[in-house]
mmCIF file of C-alpha atoms in Angstrom:
data_model
loop_
_atom_site.group_PDB
_atom_site.id
_atom_site.type_symbol
_atom_site.label_atom_id
_atom_site.label_comp_id
_atom_site.label_asym_id
_atom_site.label_seq_id
_atom_site.Cartn_x
_atom_site.Cartn_y
_atom_site.Cartn_z
ATOM 1 C CA MET A 1 -102.003 -99.288 -12.818
ATOM 2 C CA THR A 2 -100.254 -96.171 -11.905
ATOM 3 C CA HIS A 3 -96.870 -94.994 -13.302
ATOM 4 C CA GLU A 4 -94.416 -92.972 -11.191
ATOM 5 C CA PRO A 5 -92.012 -90.565 -12.893
ATOM 6 C CA PRO A 6 -88.508 -91.928 -13.087
ATOM 7 C CA THR A 7 -86.051 -90.713 -10.466
ATOM 8 C CA PRO A 8 -83.166 -88.788 -12.093
ATOM 9 C CA ARG A 9 -79.780 -90.444 -11.661
ATOM 10 C CA ALA A 10 -76.911 -88.402 -10.196
ATOM 11 C CA GLU A 11 -73.923 -87.800 -12.473
ATOM 12 C CA PRO A 12 -70.760 -89.255 -11.061
ATOM 13 C CA GLY A 13 -68.746 -86.530 -9.330
ATOM 14 C CA GLY A 14 -71.317 -83.796 -9.887
ATOM 15 C CA ASP A 15 -71.920 -83.171 -6.213
ATOM 16 C CA ALA A 16 -68.188 -82.687 -5.553
ATOM 17 C CA LEU A 17 -67.805 -80.135 -8.363
ATOM 18 C CA ARG A 18 -70.876 -78.301 -7.198
ATOM 19 C CA ALA A 19 -69.593 -78.206 -3.620
ATOM 20 C CA ALA A 20 -66.168 -76.961 -4.712
ATOM 21 C CA ALA A 21 -67.716 -74.183 -6.792
ATOM 22 C CA GLU A 22 -69.944 -73.155 -3.945
ATOM 23 C CA ALA A 23 -66.986 -73.145 -1.536
ATOM 24 C CA GLN A 24 -64.896 -71.012 -3.951
ATOM 25 C CA GLY A 25 -67.755 -68.589 -4.346
ATOM 26 C CA ALA A 26 -68.160 -68.402 -0.599
ATOM 27 C CA ARG A 27 -64.458 -67.746 -0.153
ATOM 28 C CA GLU A 28 -64.479 -64.986 -2.772
ATOM 29 C CA ALA A 29 -67.542 -63.443 -1.209
ATOM 30 C CA GLN A 30 -65.930 -63.567 2.227
ATOM 31 C CA ALA A 31 -62.637 -62.179 0.845
ATOM 32 C CA SER A 32 -64.494 -59.238 -0.608
ATOM 33 C CA VAL A 33 -66.079 -58.585 2.756
ATOM 34 C CA HIS A 34 -63.137 -59.522 5.034
ATOM 35 C CA PRO A 35 -59.776 -58.147 3.780
ATOM 36 C CA GLY A 36 -57.813 -60.360 6.139
ATOM 37 C CA PHE A 37 -58.271 -63.402 3.961
ATOM 38 C CA PRO A 38 -55.362 -64.658 1.769
ATOM 39 C CA GLY A 39 -56.450 -62.970 -1.468
ATOM 40 C CA ALA A 40 -56.611 -59.521 0.110
ATOM 41 C CA LEU A 41 -53.282 -60.047 1.841
ATOM 42 C CA GLU A 42 -51.610 -60.910 -1.432
ATOM 43 C CA HIS A 43 -52.993 -57.763 -2.995
ATOM 44 C CA GLU A 44 -51.779 -55.617 -0.114
ATOM 45 C CA LEU A 45 -48.331 -57.195 -0.276
ATOM 46 C CA ARG A 46 -48.105 -56.335 -3.977
ATOM 47 C CA VAL A 47 -49.046 -52.718 -3.197
ATOM 48 C CA TYR A 48 -46.417 -52.505 -0.456
ATOM 49 C CA GLN A 49 -43.804 -53.978 -2.752
ATOM 50 C CA ILE A 50 -44.541 -51.379 -5.429
ATOM 51 C CA GLU A 51 -44.349 -48.570 -2.877
ATOM 52 C CA LEU A 52 -41.020 -49.874 -1.556
ATOM 53 C CA GLU A 53 -39.598 -50.032 -5.057
ATOM 54 C CA MET A 54 -40.682 -46.447 -5.668
ATOM 55 C CA GLN A 55 -39.074 -45.318 -2.414
ATOM 56 C CA ASN A 56 -35.889 -47.191 -3.263
ATOM 57 C CA GLU A 57 -35.819 -45.467 -6.618
ATOM 58 C CA GLU A 58 -36.241 -42.083 -4.909
ATOM 59 C CA LEU A 59 -33.385 -42.944 -2.526
ATOM 60 C CA ARG A 60 -31.128 -43.961 -5.413
ATOM 61 C CA ARG A 61 -31.899 -40.737 -7.230
ATOM 62 C CA ALA A 62 -31.274 -38.665 -4.069
ATOM 63 C CA ARG A 63 -28.026 -40.538 -3.434
ATOM 64 C CA GLY A 64 -26.873 -39.786 -6.954
ATOM 65 C CA GLU A 65 -27.645 -36.077 -6.558
ATOM 66 C CA LEU A 66 -25.847 -36.031 -3.202
ATOM 67 C CA GLU A 67 -22.761 -37.632 -4.725
ATOM 68 C CA MET A 68 -22.759 -35.023 -7.484
ATOM 69 C CA GLN A 69 -23.020 -32.243 -4.918
ATOM 70 C CA ASN A 70 -20.213 -33.784 -2.849
ATOM 71 C CA GLU A 71 -18.022 -33.969 -5.921
ATOM 72 C CA GLU A 72 -18.741 -30.336 -6.733
ATOM 73 C CA LEU A 73 -17.995 -29.375 -3.128
ATOM 74 C CA ARG A 74 -14.678 -31.240 -3.270
ATOM 75 C CA ARG A 75 -13.743 -29.370 -6.441
ATOM 76 C CA THR A 76 -14.688 -26.044 -4.855
ATOM 77 C CA LEU A 77 -12.649 -26.802 -1.736
ATOM 78 C CA ALA A 78 -9.669 -27.765 -3.861
ATOM 79 C CA GLU A 79 -9.950 -24.500 -5.812
ATOM 80 C CA LEU A 80 -10.235 -22.485 -2.582
ATOM 81 C CA ALA A 81 -7.196 -24.241 -1.123
ATOM 82 C CA ALA A 82 -5.209 -23.495 -4.272
ATOM 83 C CA ALA A 83 -6.312 -19.836 -4.188
ATOM 84 C CA ARG A 84 -5.378 -19.622 -0.494
ATOM 85 C CA ASP A 85 -1.938 -21.061 -1.189
ATOM 86 C CA ARG A 86 -1.404 -18.581 -4.026
ATOM 87 C CA ALA A 87 -2.500 -15.675 -1.820
ATOM 88 C CA GLU A 88 -0.220 -16.780 1.015
ATOM 89 C CA ALA A 89 2.696 -17.151 -1.378
ATOM 90 C CA ALA A 90 2.038 -13.688 -2.839
ATOM 91 C CA ASN A 91 1.718 -12.173 0.644
ATOM 92 C CA SER A 92 4.952 -13.845 1.743
ATOM 93 C CA ALA A 93 6.724 -12.535 -1.352
ATOM 94 C CA LYS A 94 5.369 -9.046 -0.694
ATOM 95 C CA SER A 95 6.502 -9.096 2.934
ATOM 96 C CA SER A 96 9.928 -10.353 1.932
ATOM 97 C CA PHE A 97 10.200 -7.637 -0.705
ATOM 98 C CA LEU A 98 9.162 -4.909 1.740
ATOM 99 C CA ALA A 99 11.624 -6.113 4.362
ATOM 100 C CA THR A 100 14.473 -6.287 1.850
ATOM 101 C CA MET A 101 13.707 -2.915 0.300
ATOM 102 C CA SER A 102 13.328 -1.271 3.706
ATOM 103 C CA HIS A 103 16.768 -2.478 4.740
ATOM 104 C CA GLU A 104 18.223 -1.409 1.407
ATOM 105 C CA LEU A 105 16.708 2.072 1.704
ATOM 106 C CA ARG A 106 17.715 2.656 5.310
ATOM 107 C CA THR A 107 21.427 2.241 4.593
ATOM 108 C CA PRO A 108 21.740 5.112 2.073
ATOM 109 C CA MET A 109 19.301 7.252 4.061
ATOM 110 C CA ASN A 110 21.465 6.975 7.167
ATOM 111 C CA ALA A 111 24.489 7.918 5.060
ATOM 112 C CA ILE A 112 22.666 10.945 3.621
ATOM 113 C CA MET A 113 21.597 12.107 7.069
ATOM 114 C CA GLY A 114 25.053 11.598 8.534
ATOM 115 C CA MET A 115 26.848 13.487 5.778
ATOM 116 C CA THR A 116 24.261 16.289 5.827
ATOM 117 C CA HIS A 117 24.717 16.645 9.580
ATOM 118 C CA LEU A 118 28.515 16.884 9.153
ATOM 119 C CA VAL A 119 28.183 19.514 6.423
ATOM 120 C CA ARG A 120 25.602 21.414 8.478
ATOM 121 C CA ARG A 121 27.978 21.575 11.427
ATOM 122 C CA ASP A 122 30.629 23.382 9.354
ATOM 123 C CA ILE A 123 28.300 25.775 7.471
ATOM 124 C CA GLN A 124 28.255 29.369 8.675
ATOM 125 C CA ASP A 125 25.935 30.874 6.048
ATOM 126 C CA PRO A 126 22.404 31.012 7.547
ATOM 127 C CA ARG A 127 20.736 30.462 4.177
ATOM 128 C CA GLN A 128 22.809 27.373 3.459
ATOM 129 C CA ALA A 129 22.249 26.120 6.993
ATOM 130 C CA ALA A 130 18.466 26.524 6.600
ATOM 131 C CA ARG A 131 18.530 24.524 3.389
ATOM 132 C CA LEU A 132 20.525 21.742 5.027
ATOM 133 C CA ASP A 133 18.074 21.728 7.930
ATOM 134 C CA LYS A 134 15.252 21.163 5.458
ATOM 135 C CA ILE A 135 17.186 18.276 3.914
ATOM 136 C CA LEU A 136 17.666 16.735 7.357
ATOM 137 C CA ASN A 137 14.000 17.135 8.259
ATOM 138 C CA ALA A 138 12.881 15.564 4.993
ATOM 139 C CA ALA A 139 15.368 12.710 5.417
ATOM 140 C CA GLU A 140 14.186 12.045 8.966
ATOM 141 C CA HIS A 141 10.590 11.994 7.810
ATOM 142 C CA LEU A 142 11.440 9.567 5.006
ATOM 143 C CA LEU A 143 13.314 7.364 7.472
ATOM 144 C CA TYR A 144 10.208 7.261 9.660
ATOM 145 C CA VAL A 145 8.208 6.072 6.654
ATOM 146 C CA ILE A 146 10.807 3.415 5.848
ATOM 147 C CA ASN A 147 10.753 2.179 9.450
ATOM 148 C CA ASP A 148 6.965 1.972 9.324
ATOM 149 C CA ILE A 149 7.163 -0.141 6.160
ATOM 150 C CA LEU A 150 9.699 -2.432 7.799
ATOM 151 C CA ASP A 151 7.489 -2.795 10.864
ATOM 152 C CA LEU A 152 4.514 -3.644 8.650
ATOM 153 C CA SER A 153 6.451 -6.360 6.862
ATOM 154 C CA LYS A 154 7.581 -7.766 10.206
ATOM 155 C CA ILE A 155 4.008 -7.826 11.497
ATOM 156 C CA GLU A 156 2.743 -9.646 8.412
ATOM 157 C CA ALA A 157 5.621 -12.130 8.642
ATOM 158 C CA GLY A 158 4.956 -12.684 12.351
ATOM 159 C CA GLN A 159 8.494 -11.534 13.192
ATOM 160 C CA LEU A 160 7.808 -8.306 15.053
ATOM 161 C CA GLU A 161 9.135 -8.598 18.582
ATOM 162 C CA LEU A 162 8.280 -6.047 21.256
ATOM 163 C CA GLU A 163 10.874 -5.091 23.813
ATOM 164 C CA ASP A 164 10.152 -5.806 27.449
ATOM 165 C CA ILE A 165 12.434 -3.465 29.353
ATOM 166 C CA ASP A 166 12.215 -0.935 32.154
ATOM 167 C CA PHE A 167 12.050 2.686 31.037
ATOM 168 C CA SER A 168 11.220 6.128 32.375
ATOM 169 C CA LEU A 169 7.859 7.408 31.187
ATOM 170 C CA ARG A 170 8.764 11.070 31.690
ATOM 171 C CA THR A 171 12.109 10.695 29.913
ATOM 172 C CA MET A 172 10.406 8.993 26.977
ATOM 173 C CA LEU A 173 7.775 11.751 26.788
ATOM 174 C CA ALA A 174 10.435 14.475 26.914
ATOM 175 C CA GLN A 175 12.564 12.832 24.200
ATOM 176 C CA THR A 176 9.546 12.309 21.958
ATOM 177 C CA CYS A 177 8.397 15.903 22.282
ATOM 178 C CA ALA A 178 11.961 17.116 21.662
ATOM 179 C CA LEU A 179 11.854 15.488 18.215
ATOM 180 C CA MET A 180 8.885 17.685 17.300
ATOM 181 C CA ALA A 181 10.086 20.827 19.091
ATOM 182 C CA ASP A 182 11.466 22.505 15.952
ATOM 183 C CA ALA A 183 8.274 21.892 13.964
ATOM 184 C CA VAL A 184 6.163 23.191 16.850
ATOM 185 C CA GLN A 185 8.332 26.286 17.255
ATOM 186 C CA ALA A 186 8.331 26.977 13.520
ATOM 187 C CA LYS A 187 4.530 27.266 13.577
ATOM 188 C CA GLY A 188 4.486 29.360 16.753
ATOM 189 C CA LEU A 189 2.630 26.726 18.759
ATOM 190 C CA GLN A 190 2.953 25.839 22.416
ATOM 191 C CA LEU A 191 3.759 22.263 23.414
ATOM 192 C CA GLY A 192 2.999 20.957 26.887
ATOM 193 C CA VAL A 193 3.573 17.624 28.627
ATOM 194 C CA GLN A 194 1.524 16.450 31.602
ATOM 195 C CA ALA A 195 2.245 13.193 33.414
ATOM 196 C CA GLY A 196 0.288 13.841 36.621
ATOM 197 C CA ASP A 197 0.526 11.101 39.231
ATOM 198 C CA THR A 198 1.452 8.345 36.798
ATOM 199 C CA PRO A 199 4.331 6.082 37.861
ATOM 200 C CA ASP A 200 7.597 6.997 36.166
ATOM 201 C CA ILE A 201 9.247 3.581 35.834
ATOM 202 C CA LEU A 202 7.306 1.305 33.484
ATOM 203 C CA ARG A 203 8.071 -1.922 31.660
ATOM 204 C CA GLY A 204 7.428 -2.399 27.979
ATOM 205 C CA ASP A 205 8.643 -1.187 24.586
ATOM 206 C CA PRO A 206 9.447 2.541 24.815
ATOM 207 C CA GLY A 207 10.346 2.721 21.135
ATOM 208 C CA ARG A 208 6.895 1.622 20.001
ATOM 209 C CA VAL A 209 5.153 3.921 22.462
ATOM 210 C CA SER A 210 7.311 6.814 21.277
ATOM 211 C CA GLN A 211 6.564 5.942 17.656
ATOM 212 C CA ALA A 212 2.809 6.040 18.284
ATOM 213 C CA LEU A 213 3.104 9.387 20.050
ATOM 214 C CA LEU A 214 5.246 10.767 17.211
ATOM 215 C CA ASN A 215 2.551 9.824 14.692
ATOM 216 C CA LEU A 216 -0.082 11.614 16.752
ATOM 217 C CA LEU A 217 2.145 14.636 17.364
ATOM 218 C CA SER A 218 2.981 14.873 13.674
ATOM 219 C CA ASN A 219 -0.721 15.004 12.798
ATOM 220 C CA ALA A 220 -1.352 17.535 15.555
ATOM 221 C CA VAL A 221 1.394 19.861 14.253
ATOM 222 C CA LYS A 222 0.262 19.388 10.662
ATOM 223 C CA PHE A 223 -3.362 20.365 11.311
ATOM 224 C CA THR A 224 -2.881 23.006 14.005
ATOM 225 C CA GLU A 225 -2.214 26.579 12.906
ATOM 226 C CA ARG A 226 -2.581 28.387 16.218
ATOM 227 C CA GLY A 227 -2.823 27.552 19.861
ATOM 228 C CA ARG A 228 -1.199 24.628 21.619
ATOM 229 C CA ILE A 229 -0.620 20.915 21.685
ATOM 230 C CA ASP A 230 -0.675 18.908 24.905
ATOM 231 C CA VAL A 231 0.679 15.425 25.492
ATOM 232 C CA ARG A 232 -0.928 13.840 28.518
ATOM 233 C CA ALA A 233 -0.358 10.621 30.449
ATOM 234 C CA GLU A 234 -3.132 9.488 32.790
ATOM 235 C CA LEU A 235 -3.294 6.603 35.238
ATOM 236 C CA LEU A 236 -6.531 4.687 34.635
ATOM 237 C CA ASP A 237 -6.178 1.859 37.133
ATOM 238 C CA ARG A 238 -3.724 -0.591 38.589
ATOM 239 C CA ASP A 239 -4.002 -4.361 39.008
ATOM 240 C CA THR A 240 -1.745 -7.357 39.566
ATOM 241 C CA SER A 241 -0.270 -7.017 36.063
ATOM 242 C CA GLY A 242 0.701 -3.400 36.678
ATOM 243 C CA PRO A 243 -0.644 0.102 35.974
ATOM 244 C CA ARG A 244 -2.824 0.862 32.959
ATOM 245 C CA LEU A 245 -2.231 4.264 31.360
ATOM 246 C CA ARG A 246 -3.824 6.410 28.709
ATOM 247 C CA LEU A 247 -1.557 8.519 26.519
ATOM 248 C CA SER A 248 -3.323 11.234 24.562
ATOM 249 C CA VAL A 249 -2.509 14.164 22.316
ATOM 250 C CA ARG A 250 -4.800 17.183 22.309
ATOM 251 C CA ASP A 251 -4.541 20.167 20.005
ATOM 252 C CA THR A 252 -6.429 23.237 18.879
ATOM 253 C CA GLY A 253 -6.395 22.149 15.252
ATOM 254 C CA ILE A 254 -9.228 21.579 12.840
ATOM 255 C CA GLY A 255 -10.319 18.317 14.485
ATOM 256 C CA ILE A 256 -11.978 15.379 12.783
ATOM 257 C CA ALA A 257 -15.541 15.532 11.520
ATOM 258 C CA PRO A 258 -17.864 12.935 13.083
ATOM 259 C CA ASP A 259 -18.613 11.346 9.704
ATOM 260 C CA GLN A 260 -14.870 10.771 9.171
ATOM 261 C CA LEU A 261 -14.134 9.008 12.475
ATOM 262 C CA ALA A 262 -15.027 5.565 11.137
ATOM 263 C CA ARG A 263 -12.680 5.986 8.152
ATOM 264 C CA ILE A 264 -9.443 7.093 9.783
ATOM 265 C CA PHE A 265 -8.358 3.552 10.700
ATOM 266 C CA ALA A 266 -9.030 2.109 7.247
ATOM 267 C CA PRO A 267 -5.937 1.195 5.206
ATOM 268 C CA PHE A 268 -4.609 3.933 2.897
ATOM 269 C CA THR A 269 -7.325 6.304 4.039
ATOM 270 C CA GLN A 270 -7.137 9.773 5.520
ATOM 271 C CA ALA A 271 -9.863 11.758 7.126
ATOM 272 C CA GLY A 272 -8.559 14.217 4.644
ATOM 273 C CA SER A 273 -11.363 14.811 2.246
ATOM 274 C CA VAL A 274 -11.098 18.267 3.719
ATOM 275 C CA ASP A 275 -12.902 21.273 2.379
ATOM 276 C CA HIS A 276 -9.853 23.386 1.510
ATOM 277 C CA THR A 277 -11.930 26.558 1.513
ATOM 278 C CA ALA A 278 -12.991 25.783 5.073
ATOM 279 C CA LEU A 279 -9.375 24.981 5.944
ATOM 280 C CA ARG A 280 -8.185 28.344 4.620
ATOM 281 C CA ARG A 281 -10.997 30.039 6.503
ATOM 282 C CA HIS A 282 -9.948 28.215 9.663
ATOM 283 C CA ARG A 283 -6.310 29.226 9.214
ATOM 284 C CA SER A 284 -7.297 32.866 9.005
ATOM 285 C CA GLY A 285 -9.336 32.653 12.205
ATOM 286 C CA THR A 286 -8.452 32.344 15.866
ATOM 287 C CA GLY A 287 -7.561 28.676 15.826
ATOM 288 C CA ASP A 288 -10.281 27.779 18.350
ATOM 289 C CA HIS A 289 -13.124 25.617 17.130
ATOM 290 C CA PRO A 290 -15.369 22.824 18.372
ATOM 291 C CA ALA A 291 -14.013 19.329 18.630
ATOM 292 C CA PRO A 292 -15.953 16.421 17.116
ATOM 293 C CA ASP A 293 -17.934 15.840 20.310
ATOM 294 C CA GLY A 294 -18.549 19.554 20.803
ATOM 295 C CA ASN A 295 -17.564 19.361 24.469
ATOM 296 C CA ASP A 296 -13.788 19.634 24.399
ATOM 297 C CA GLY A 297 -13.364 23.343 24.839
ATOM 298 C CA GLY A 298 -12.555 23.948 21.182
ATOM 299 C CA ARG A 299 -9.802 21.348 21.097
ATOM 300 C CA SER A 300 -9.477 18.310 18.924
ATOM 301 C CA HIS A 301 -8.414 15.090 20.544
ATOM 302 C CA ARG A 302 -6.188 12.356 19.205
ATOM 303 C CA GLN A 303 -5.224 9.529 21.472
ATOM 304 C CA GLN A 304 -3.421 6.223 21.308
#
């Protein structure tokens, strides 16, 4: 009699548990190999979420810094606006003061000049007459300065109005030169006027043109010891708006050094850091010397 070994009995549910474990293991193995499976996707989503949160934090921090900078910029702009308003108020007060003082000074100056002229007319003593002439010259010069101050205040206040009238160019040149005739004669200089083929009747503000020429002539007389001064009007061109002229003043004075040319139009500046030894040496010479460009025949050139 033979005996067969007993057949083992299957545990209830054992096959199902084994199959589930094998399936889970297969899924994990496949997930590790194929990242597109649900486990890998969940991991990637968590990574993306963390990165987004970090970027959002960076944006919040940048937004905060930007708001701080904007606030600082607003404060700076407010301070600049306040400083601008203070500067404009101070400038307006200065212009008003200059205009008022100029008017106040002109009234007594005109009285001084008028009374001096009346006294001068009745004086017979040459010495007394010469002294009165000096008073008149000084008063006229001071009145020019006062008028310049008044014009400056008008320009800054935007109230300067230029005349627009017809006038004779040659008459204006003659009258302007006549104002400097005594000073020119006192220094033994020659004064010439050349208008050439320029038109005589022009339209504009003759007073302002005369004032500019007077400034140039005054400098020419001041810095010229010998020789001559020439006032010249030249026609440059003509178009539909009218002729365009150049008015210039040339003299045989000391001229302007090339390194001073850029400074002469600066406020409160003269090209006057002059070597006084050289000036005395010039005054004892012939009065002829090179102009700044070296090609002007020994004549300095001032033009407006």
